[in-house]
Amino acid sequence: MAMPISGLASCWNYKSFDLMGTNGSIIESGLKIIQDLTTNAYEIQQQVFNEILTQNVHTEYLDKFLHGNPDKNLFKEKVPIVNYEDIKPYIERIANGEPSDHIILAEPVIELTHSSGTSSGKNKLMPLTAKDLDRRIIARNILPWSVINKYVDGLEHGKGMYLFFARPDMMTPSGLKVRPILTSYLGTRLFKKQISDLYTSPYSTILCLDINQSMYCQFLCGLLRRDEVLRIGAVFSFVLGRAIRFLKEYWRELCDNIRTGQLSDWITDLGCRDALSAILNKPNPELAESIESVCSCEAWEGIIKRIWPKTKYVDVIITGSMAQYIPTLEFYCDGIPFVSSYYACSEGFFGINLEPLSKPSDISYTLLPNMAFYEFIPINQNKEEEIEPVELGDVKIGQCYEIVVTTFTGLYRYRVGDILKVTGFHNNAPQFRFVERKGVLLSIDIEKTSEDTLLKAVTKATLHIEPLGIVLMDYSSYADASSIPGHYVLFWELKMREGMDDLPAEFHNSKIVEECCNIVEDSLDYVYRVMRKDKRIGPLEIRVVKQGTFDVLMGFFVSKGTSISQYKTPRCIKSEDALKMMDSMVVGRYFSQN
Ligand code: AMP
């Protein structure tokens, strides 16, 4: 017999939370919600389905298939499973100013969410409604906070030094705001209200649109409030790694500012200057000296722990393609646990991690059944044709699925593009491991190499260079069809682990990278290896690029509108301009000798 659902399914409203109450009451409410949602997962799914369909069955999109009938069987029979390209014309009509209420969703669209475009290679626009933003805020801010407080004590006695970055709003021709979802979160009343209690960065430093000024000021505040910092965070691990490299470049200047109580002149953003004037208001030579003595050590191993010794965890997503940065972050964090709190995207907020202190390889997310109606297409490695999707209650442990969502924001049977593997259940809600982006990353002939296969092959090859003290900072790839036969190209940014900034000259003449090319090839799928043997694919090539190349690549995408907070290094580069830029940074080319 199902427990009562407490009206939670879709009518969340964060204003109904006792936000003026104690931290304890918020945590308790959050845990109760999780218990209700996961216990009644299946019933809530049916409720969510009914609600979405009843609200939207008369929209132009659904009416075409259902003629006003919100029946679930009919929905599954008639409404096609779609990609972004299929619904793009509808979203473009909203962007161009047609009233949104009859096109794909009945609720008013308050803005359009702009995806990072780094995982799919395409920037997507998604409608957002006021109610859905509320739902996502609770899921993002309150539920993970409730969970982590169950595992880590005393978090209310300090703050988080989180690096958040807002993007400038853009406007559609009809005057609708277009921005990344994180910028929408940062603009909410809840975030503005929470920020001074929970985070070290003042609001205006996050809003500063110049990334260097913003990062500098956020670090400065984190250093000035060093004793209060209990958590460090960014959205994805890449950004945190990038931020630590920034700190390495600027710590002397930051310490000078702390010593003199004067903010550097190049910080010209008025919001930043204003916010800092309240915190950096007197010379503090003692603090400056103490930070200097830590940062001036040649070895930056464990630097995060040494600068902010009270840090209890690092809040950053390290699953999927972000796993690449774990060794670098482990080096800087030296034993501080990483917490990957959630699985979310521009399309919606879908999962939270209920065991936040689990090892990176064991991280699973629990699906939130009230955020969308989910279907799962089983992945069958051996067959080309697609199998019928199943519902949340019918997924099997150990099976991989492509996730398909029907949301409150006008997406119906929409492929998110991610592959998830079910690892278990929490009460009745499935838990899953993020496997990879769906689709073929690289292909020259009939072989198909996925993101996960390439990651595993690259990880294997890095075991060959690790004993030499060489770290793979980042990588990407493309299938070069201009050579005959075509071949795979990997871009690798390498770095010596300690002290030395540049790879020794003899490294470029040695066979080490060639051997890595061989290992990567040997670790790719059987079909790839057969094609290689038949010379239908040319030798795999690794192009070693200058240090800092992947930061420049990020800059390239940010200049095109990607939010730095949501940025993920593309594992396959599709933009011609980005490829040209990467090629201009190559310092060595190596080919497999297989
Ligand atoms: P975007 O819509 O640009 O923010 O990108 C969302 C994509 O980021 C998702 O579809 C996933 O591919 C990826 N992503 C989000 N959360 C996670 C996570 N916890 N682990 C791995 N990848 C994630």
XYZ file of C-alpha atoms and ligand atoms in Angstrom:
617
model
C 0.000 0.000 0.000
C 1.549 3.321 -1.076
C 2.136 6.021 1.484
C 0.377 9.369 1.048
C 2.278 11.559 -1.371
C 1.950 14.779 0.637
C 1.093 16.796 -2.457
C 4.727 16.808 -3.484
C 4.558 15.583 -7.003
C 4.838 18.728 -8.994
C 3.548 21.607 -6.932
C 6.781 22.399 -5.200
C 7.275 25.966 -4.394
C 10.363 26.949 -2.534
C 8.557 29.799 -0.876
C 6.554 27.133 0.957
C 9.774 25.968 2.614
C 10.467 27.261 6.029
C 13.424 29.206 4.724
C 13.261 31.669 7.541
C 13.504 28.752 9.933
C 16.547 26.987 11.230
C 18.991 25.064 9.112
C 17.812 21.995 11.017
C 14.215 22.388 9.878
C 15.261 22.808 6.231
C 17.399 19.681 6.430
C 14.578 17.737 8.018
C 12.087 18.886 5.356
C 14.542 17.910 2.633
C 15.078 14.413 4.020
C 11.344 13.927 4.395
C 10.791 14.937 0.776
C 13.436 12.454 -0.383
C 11.828 9.698 1.650
C 8.374 10.472 0.208
C 9.594 10.799 -3.354
C 11.607 7.604 -3.402
C 9.010 5.533 -1.545
C 6.231 6.604 -3.899
C 8.342 6.835 -7.029
C 6.025 4.889 -9.276
C 2.804 6.591 -8.135
C 4.427 10.000 -8.463
C 5.495 9.154 -12.000
C 1.893 8.434 -12.955
C 0.780 11.644 -11.273
C 3.463 13.637 -13.101
C 2.464 12.074 -16.406
C -1.206 12.899 -15.868
C -0.438 16.432 -14.832
C 1.833 17.167 -17.802
C -0.587 15.637 -20.271
C -3.731 17.225 -18.839
C -2.080 20.632 -18.900
C -0.630 20.365 -22.369
C -2.756 17.994 -24.410
C -4.284 20.864 -26.370
C -0.988 22.417 -27.394
C -0.293 22.382 -31.105
C 2.477 19.800 -30.705
C 0.573 17.216 -28.669
C -2.750 17.790 -30.379
C -1.162 16.704 -33.655
C -0.624 13.235 -32.192
C -3.295 12.846 -29.512
C -6.259 14.945 -30.703
C -7.039 15.971 -27.148
C -6.816 12.518 -25.555
C -4.249 12.385 -22.685
C -4.262 8.572 -22.448
C -0.846 7.072 -21.655
C -1.066 4.126 -24.039
C -2.053 6.439 -26.859
C 0.794 8.762 -25.890
C 3.309 5.921 -26.154
C 1.865 4.735 -29.410
C 1.551 8.081 -31.174
C 4.023 10.579 -29.747
C 7.446 10.022 -31.319
C 10.708 9.840 -29.397
C 12.576 12.944 -30.511
C 15.883 14.779 -30.545
C 16.468 18.463 -30.128
C 16.436 19.019 -33.884
C 12.827 17.745 -34.026
C 11.518 20.304 -31.552
C 13.832 23.140 -32.473
C 11.365 24.721 -34.953
C 8.751 24.964 -32.180
C 11.213 26.545 -29.757
C 12.373 28.951 -32.434
C 8.794 30.092 -32.909
C 8.620 30.889 -29.175
C 11.946 32.719 -29.447
C 10.577 34.691 -32.380
C 7.693 35.973 -30.330
C 4.698 33.741 -31.036
C 2.642 33.369 -27.833
C 4.118 30.245 -26.238
C 0.912 29.045 -24.609
C -0.398 27.037 -27.534
C 2.769 25.821 -29.243
C 4.327 23.206 -26.972
C 3.285 24.073 -23.448
C 0.384 25.737 -21.752
C 2.258 27.433 -18.905
C 3.880 30.782 -19.671
C 7.564 30.623 -20.668
C 9.581 33.000 -18.490
C 12.881 32.564 -20.302
C 14.841 30.250 -22.560
C 17.644 28.176 -21.101
C 20.818 28.065 -23.155
C 22.737 24.775 -22.918
C 26.546 24.730 -22.833
C 26.731 23.006 -26.198
C 29.989 21.396 -25.136
C 28.709 17.853 -24.611
C 26.469 17.668 -27.661
C 28.378 19.994 -29.949
C 25.236 22.100 -30.302
C 23.810 24.981 -28.303
C 20.220 24.199 -27.445
C 17.456 26.484 -26.216
C 14.931 25.079 -23.738
C 11.775 26.766 -22.446
C 11.691 27.452 -18.712
C 8.612 28.182 -16.602
C 8.412 29.825 -13.179
C 7.109 26.635 -11.560
C 9.835 24.507 -13.082
C 12.507 26.900 -11.887
C 11.064 26.573 -8.360
C 11.137 22.787 -8.617
C 14.734 22.825 -9.786
C 15.838 25.198 -7.037
C 14.493 22.903 -4.348
C 16.026 19.875 -6.001
C 19.364 21.588 -6.469
C 19.749 23.602 -3.299
C 17.715 21.965 -0.593
C 17.827 18.221 -1.249
C 21.625 17.791 -1.670
C 22.171 20.124 1.295
C 19.898 17.940 3.451
C 21.757 14.815 2.356
C 25.280 16.108 2.930
C 24.364 17.348 6.390
C 23.434 13.787 7.271
C 27.008 12.704 6.563
C 29.102 15.721 7.528
C 28.718 17.509 10.867
C 28.978 21.163 11.652
C 28.504 22.608 8.165
C 26.317 25.345 9.581
C 29.351 26.771 11.408
C 31.094 27.918 8.245
C 30.786 28.748 4.555
C 31.543 27.370 1.146
C 34.089 28.924 -1.162
C 32.287 28.190 -4.432
C 33.362 29.519 -7.783
C 30.208 30.477 -9.631
C 30.052 32.552 -12.781
C 27.047 34.259 -14.312
C 26.718 34.888 -18.046
C 25.254 38.041 -19.559
C 21.581 37.694 -20.447
C 20.770 37.657 -24.121
C 17.357 38.495 -25.534
C 15.255 36.882 -28.220
C 13.788 39.175 -30.878
C 10.573 39.037 -28.839
C 12.257 40.124 -25.604
C 12.522 36.748 -23.805
C 15.645 36.323 -21.707
C 18.101 33.639 -22.876
C 20.654 32.417 -20.349
C 22.287 29.289 -18.950
C 20.294 27.556 -16.224
C 22.984 28.258 -13.634
C 22.654 31.987 -14.271
C 18.894 31.605 -13.710
C 19.555 29.862 -10.357
C 22.004 32.562 -9.365
C 19.380 35.201 -10.086
C 16.696 33.736 -7.819
C 15.619 35.325 -4.568
C 16.526 32.146 -2.703
C 20.115 32.233 -3.897
C 20.466 35.931 -3.136
C 19.074 35.279 0.312
C 21.293 32.268 0.996
C 24.521 33.588 -0.401
C 25.835 35.586 2.531
C 25.101 32.743 4.984
C 26.368 29.879 2.864
C 29.123 31.208 0.612
C 32.226 33.389 0.882
C 31.707 35.122 -2.481
C 29.583 38.276 -2.387
C 26.784 38.293 -4.944
C 28.287 40.991 -7.139
C 31.577 39.085 -7.597
C 29.580 36.187 -9.063
C 27.635 38.507 -11.340
C 30.804 40.186 -12.666
C 30.942 39.233 -16.337
C 34.715 39.474 -16.639
C 35.768 35.952 -15.678
C 39.280 36.925 -14.507
C 38.049 39.738 -12.294
C 35.284 37.516 -10.952
C 37.623 34.605 -10.202
C 40.232 36.897 -8.633
C 37.715 38.531 -6.316
C 36.072 35.227 -5.389
C 39.482 33.824 -4.423
C 40.334 36.989 -2.523
C 37.148 36.672 -0.465
C 37.816 32.962 0.105
C 41.315 33.773 1.361
C 40.164 36.646 3.572
C 37.543 34.329 5.067
C 39.941 31.432 5.177
C 38.998 30.391 8.705
C 35.325 30.134 7.843
C 35.724 27.914 4.754
C 34.364 24.393 5.308
C 33.564 23.493 1.677
C 35.094 24.283 -1.689
C 33.109 23.942 -4.898
C 32.454 24.575 -8.559
C 29.966 22.861 -10.846
C 32.248 20.606 -12.896
C 35.739 19.391 -11.997
C 37.307 21.033 -15.060
C 36.447 24.494 -13.730
C 37.948 23.761 -10.330
C 41.180 22.555 -11.955
C 41.233 25.722 -14.057
C 40.640 27.827 -10.930
C 43.566 26.216 -9.096
C 45.840 27.054 -12.052
C 44.560 30.638 -11.797
C 45.389 30.693 -8.080
C 48.886 29.458 -8.865
C 49.349 32.417 -11.164
C 47.843 35.069 -8.857
C 48.560 34.065 -5.251
C 51.397 36.589 -4.832
C 49.192 39.450 -5.962
C 46.307 38.204 -3.823
C 48.623 38.133 -0.811
C 49.837 41.660 -1.626
C 46.239 42.863 -1.635
C 45.638 41.202 1.742
C 48.864 42.607 3.178
C 48.105 46.206 2.158
C 44.327 46.094 2.360
C 44.262 47.526 -1.195
C 42.530 45.889 -4.129
C 44.553 45.646 -7.387
C 43.866 48.455 -9.865
C 42.988 46.081 -12.700
C 39.826 45.115 -10.815
C 37.680 47.768 -12.417
C 34.267 46.153 -12.065
C 32.346 48.452 -9.741
C 30.305 45.639 -8.165
C 33.484 43.765 -7.297
C 35.225 46.856 -5.936
C 32.209 47.754 -3.886
C 31.834 44.233 -2.431
C 35.535 43.960 -1.651
C 35.650 47.354 0.065
C 33.545 45.865 2.864
C 35.825 42.843 3.342
C 39.261 44.103 2.357
C 39.133 47.118 4.606
C 42.427 47.009 6.498
C 45.957 45.669 6.041
C 46.362 42.105 7.282
C 50.070 41.232 6.995
C 49.729 38.227 9.283
C 47.159 36.515 7.074
C 49.125 37.420 3.927
C 52.301 35.916 5.385
C 50.578 32.756 6.457
C 49.069 32.194 2.977
C 52.373 33.109 1.334
C 54.289 30.553 3.355
C 51.881 27.850 2.148
C 51.760 28.921 -1.501
C 55.474 29.577 -1.916
C 56.277 25.895 -1.426
C 57.515 24.376 -4.656
C 55.109 21.458 -4.257
C 51.441 22.261 -4.468
C 50.416 18.816 -3.348
C 47.466 19.176 -0.962
C 47.397 22.954 -1.470
C 43.639 23.196 -0.950
C 43.894 21.490 2.401
C 46.828 23.639 3.421
C 45.227 26.956 2.458
C 41.792 26.032 3.781
C 42.559 23.464 6.485
C 38.975 23.180 7.716
C 37.646 21.999 4.318
C 35.423 18.973 4.885
C 34.642 18.200 1.246
C 35.032 19.447 -2.296
C 31.680 19.831 -4.051
C 32.258 19.198 -7.732
C 30.912 16.811 -10.376
C 33.539 14.214 -11.163
C 31.510 11.569 -12.974
C 31.332 10.861 -16.709
C 33.826 12.782 -18.794
C 34.741 14.786 -15.670
C 36.483 11.702 -14.219
C 39.476 12.705 -16.333
C 40.370 15.432 -13.819
C 40.201 13.305 -10.668
C 43.972 12.585 -10.431
C 44.825 16.288 -10.741
C 42.231 17.309 -8.160
C 43.287 14.490 -5.825
C 46.798 15.857 -6.031
C 45.698 19.337 -4.978
C 43.140 18.194 -2.408
C 45.097 15.353 -0.787
C 42.422 13.210 0.776
C 39.564 15.703 1.059
C 36.494 13.797 -0.212
C 34.876 14.857 -3.477
C 31.114 15.116 -3.517
C 29.225 14.884 -6.827
C 25.831 16.067 -5.662
C 23.551 15.789 -8.663
C 22.867 14.865 -12.251
C 21.233 17.702 -14.152
C 21.168 19.445 -17.483
C 19.526 22.342 -19.233
C 16.521 20.103 -19.918
C 15.881 19.464 -16.227
C 17.192 18.436 -12.842
C 16.879 14.668 -12.646
C 19.001 12.985 -9.982
C 20.713 13.475 -6.637
C 23.482 11.572 -4.928
C 22.228 10.063 -1.669
C 25.637 8.714 -0.639
C 27.735 11.801 -1.182
C 30.911 10.425 0.383
C 31.123 7.331 -1.804
C 34.283 6.698 -3.848
C 34.298 8.310 -7.331
C 33.913 4.902 -9.001
C 30.845 4.093 -6.864
C 28.902 7.316 -7.416
C 25.249 6.745 -8.286
C 22.435 9.239 -8.629
C 18.870 8.571 -7.486
C 16.180 9.669 -9.930
C 13.761 12.271 -8.642
C 10.378 11.017 -9.847
C 8.635 14.377 -9.616
C 10.907 16.245 -12.013
C 9.780 14.589 -15.255
C 8.094 11.497 -16.598
C 10.944 9.160 -17.492
C 11.262 6.415 -20.055
C 14.347 4.319 -20.581
C 15.472 2.770 -23.843
C 17.487 -0.371 -23.072
C 20.880 -0.360 -24.779
C 21.496 -3.585 -26.579
C 25.127 -3.746 -27.628
C 24.563 -6.591 -30.066
C 21.591 -5.295 -31.998
C 21.211 -2.290 -34.201
C 17.448 -1.877 -33.818
C 16.081 -0.036 -30.835
C 14.126 -1.793 -28.091
C 10.867 -0.347 -26.708
C 11.413 1.998 -23.772
C 10.396 0.946 -20.269
C 9.106 3.027 -17.359
C 10.881 3.818 -14.102
C 9.404 0.840 -12.257
C 10.622 -1.630 -14.878
C 14.320 -0.873 -15.152
C 16.735 -3.702 -14.318
C 19.849 -3.473 -12.204
C 22.997 -3.784 -14.330
C 21.297 -2.704 -17.568
C 22.304 0.468 -19.454
C 19.574 2.753 -20.760
C 19.237 5.904 -22.777
C 17.136 8.343 -20.751
C 14.062 9.896 -22.399
C 12.067 12.596 -20.616
C 8.658 14.207 -20.776
C 8.868 17.438 -18.822
C 6.679 20.237 -17.503
C 8.515 22.541 -19.912
C 7.354 21.266 -23.273
C 9.648 18.316 -23.954
C 7.758 15.142 -24.842
C 9.617 11.822 -25.141
C 12.834 13.771 -25.555
C 16.242 12.096 -25.712
C 18.545 13.819 -23.248
C 21.474 12.130 -24.973
C 22.933 10.381 -21.925
C 23.470 6.689 -21.195
C 22.889 5.602 -17.607
C 23.483 2.241 -15.938
C 21.076 1.165 -13.201
C 23.013 0.256 -10.059
C 20.203 -0.276 -7.546
C 17.145 1.290 -5.963
C 16.631 3.664 -3.075
C 13.219 2.640 -1.785
C 11.435 2.442 -5.150
C 13.465 4.991 -7.094
C 16.178 3.698 -9.422
C 19.768 4.709 -8.890
C 22.162 4.931 -11.790
C 25.750 5.543 -12.733
C 26.388 8.083 -15.475
C 28.032 6.131 -18.305
C 28.509 8.491 -21.240
C 26.964 10.782 -23.809
C 25.074 8.707 -26.307
C 26.330 8.283 -29.789
C 29.435 7.733 -31.723
C 32.307 9.972 -30.786
C 34.678 8.887 -33.540
C 34.173 6.884 -36.700
C 36.188 6.500 -39.896
C 34.859 3.288 -41.405
C 32.233 0.941 -39.983
C 33.730 1.091 -36.479
C 32.056 3.263 -33.864
C 34.032 4.520 -30.901
C 32.064 5.915 -27.980
C 33.101 8.503 -25.407
C 33.414 5.852 -22.709
C 35.558 3.535 -24.864
C 37.915 6.388 -25.688
C 38.092 7.454 -22.024
C 39.020 3.913 -20.972
C 41.659 3.626 -23.709
C 43.178 7.006 -22.826
C 43.162 6.134 -19.106
C 45.053 2.927 -19.880
C 47.647 4.815 -21.898
C 48.180 7.345 -19.122
C 49.310 4.499 -16.840
C 52.327 4.331 -19.144
C 53.349 7.955 -18.593
C 52.384 8.300 -14.931
C 55.510 6.566 -13.540
C 57.568 9.161 -15.446
C 55.836 11.918 -13.509
C 53.855 13.077 -16.545
C 50.211 14.021 -16.083
C 47.599 14.167 -18.839
C 45.913 17.479 -18.084
C 43.173 17.150 -20.698
C 42.375 15.549 -24.025
C 40.090 15.769 -26.991
C 39.854 14.159 -30.406
C 38.525 14.207 -33.946
C 38.289 11.803 -36.843
C 40.568 13.140 -39.574
C 38.972 12.094 -42.832
C 41.287 14.276 -44.931
C 44.126 11.731 -44.736
C 43.916 8.509 -46.771
C 42.949 6.335 -45.058
C 41.327 8.516 -42.374
C 42.641 8.248 -38.853
C 41.877 9.195 -35.242
C 43.620 12.272 -33.879
C 43.900 12.873 -30.137
C 44.993 16.203 -28.676
C 46.871 15.733 -25.426
C 47.988 18.415 -23.014
C 50.749 16.996 -20.838
C 52.540 18.389 -17.835
C 55.248 17.279 -15.456
C 53.736 16.438 -12.094
C 56.009 18.499 -9.898
C 57.953 21.716 -10.156
C 58.965 21.651 -13.818
C 56.505 23.585 -15.901
C 57.632 22.203 -19.237
C 58.195 18.724 -20.476
C 61.907 17.955 -20.882
C 63.167 18.440 -24.472
C 64.227 14.798 -24.743
C 60.625 13.819 -24.130
C 59.623 15.001 -27.598
C 62.190 12.745 -29.254
C 61.426 9.732 -27.181
C 59.136 6.873 -28.036
C 56.893 7.393 -25.016
C 53.968 9.019 -26.803
C 54.229 6.596 -29.708
C 53.813 3.807 -27.203
C 50.749 5.618 -25.828
C 49.320 5.669 -29.392
C 49.825 1.891 -29.530
C 48.147 1.379 -26.154
C 45.137 3.520 -27.081
C 44.692 1.558 -30.320
C 45.059 -1.775 -28.534
C 42.361 -0.707 -26.072
C 39.779 0.313 -28.688
C 37.034 -2.037 -29.870
C 37.596 -5.190 -31.874
C 36.087 -3.672 -35.044
C 38.509 -0.740 -34.871
C 41.432 -3.116 -34.576
C 40.250 -5.193 -37.543
C 39.849 -2.048 -39.643
C 43.338 -0.956 -38.649
C 44.820 -4.312 -39.543
C 43.138 -4.097 -42.952
C 44.560 -0.574 -43.312
C 41.071 0.883 -43.716
C 41.984 3.201 -40.847
C 45.381 4.909 -40.628
C 47.651 4.924 -37.542
C 46.185 6.745 -34.562
C 47.878 10.078 -33.952
C 48.493 11.949 -30.715
C 49.157 15.662 -31.106
C 50.790 17.027 -27.967
C 49.690 20.619 -27.429
C 51.240 23.494 -25.465
C 50.351 23.932 -21.841
C 47.284 26.094 -21.430
C 45.749 24.964 -24.740
C 42.638 23.552 -23.110
C 42.135 26.801 -21.206
C 42.270 28.585 -24.562
C 39.736 26.065 -25.905
C 37.440 26.886 -22.997
C 37.907 30.596 -23.758
C 36.889 29.870 -27.354
C 33.590 28.296 -26.238
C 32.950 30.931 -23.569
C 33.379 33.624 -26.241
C 30.637 31.837 -28.187
C 28.208 32.086 -25.235
C 28.919 28.947 -23.178
C 28.692 29.410 -19.429
C 32.069 28.740 -17.817
C 30.297 27.024 -14.907
C 28.620 24.529 -17.239
C 31.648 24.083 -19.511
C 32.804 20.546 -20.288
C 35.796 19.908 -22.533
C 34.339 18.479 -25.767
C 35.785 15.003 -26.200
C 35.372 15.368 -29.950
C 35.950 18.729 -31.587
C 33.488 19.520 -34.327
C 34.050 23.233 -34.874
C 36.481 24.016 -37.699
C 37.647 27.180 -35.926
C 38.313 25.292 -32.691
C 40.274 22.669 -34.640
C 42.379 25.353 -36.300
C 43.115 26.854 -32.898
C 44.086 23.442 -31.471
C 46.365 22.743 -34.413
C 48.126 26.066 -33.927
C 49.095 24.880 -30.411
C 50.611 21.531 -31.426
C 54.215 20.960 -30.315
C 54.632 17.313 -31.295
C 52.906 14.715 -33.470
C 53.212 10.994 -32.816
C 51.736 8.008 -34.613
C 50.957 4.479 -33.587
C 53.494 1.941 -34.758
C 51.009 -0.934 -34.629
P 24.239 21.237 -20.135
O 22.810 21.048 -20.516
O 25.017 21.978 -21.140
O 24.372 21.797 -18.766
O 24.909 19.785 -20.083
C 24.261 18.737 -19.432
C 25.034 17.472 -19.634
O 26.128 17.423 -18.698
C 24.227 16.233 -19.298
O 23.351 15.852 -20.336
C 25.340 15.231 -19.052
O 25.849 14.737 -20.266
C 26.384 16.084 -18.340
N 26.215 15.924 -16.884
C 25.369 16.560 -16.062
N 25.463 16.116 -14.800
C 26.400 15.141 -14.820
C 26.947 14.279 -13.846
N 26.583 14.342 -12.567
N 27.884 13.397 -14.242
C 28.290 13.345 -15.527
N 27.829 14.134 -16.494
C 26.880 15.019 -16.154
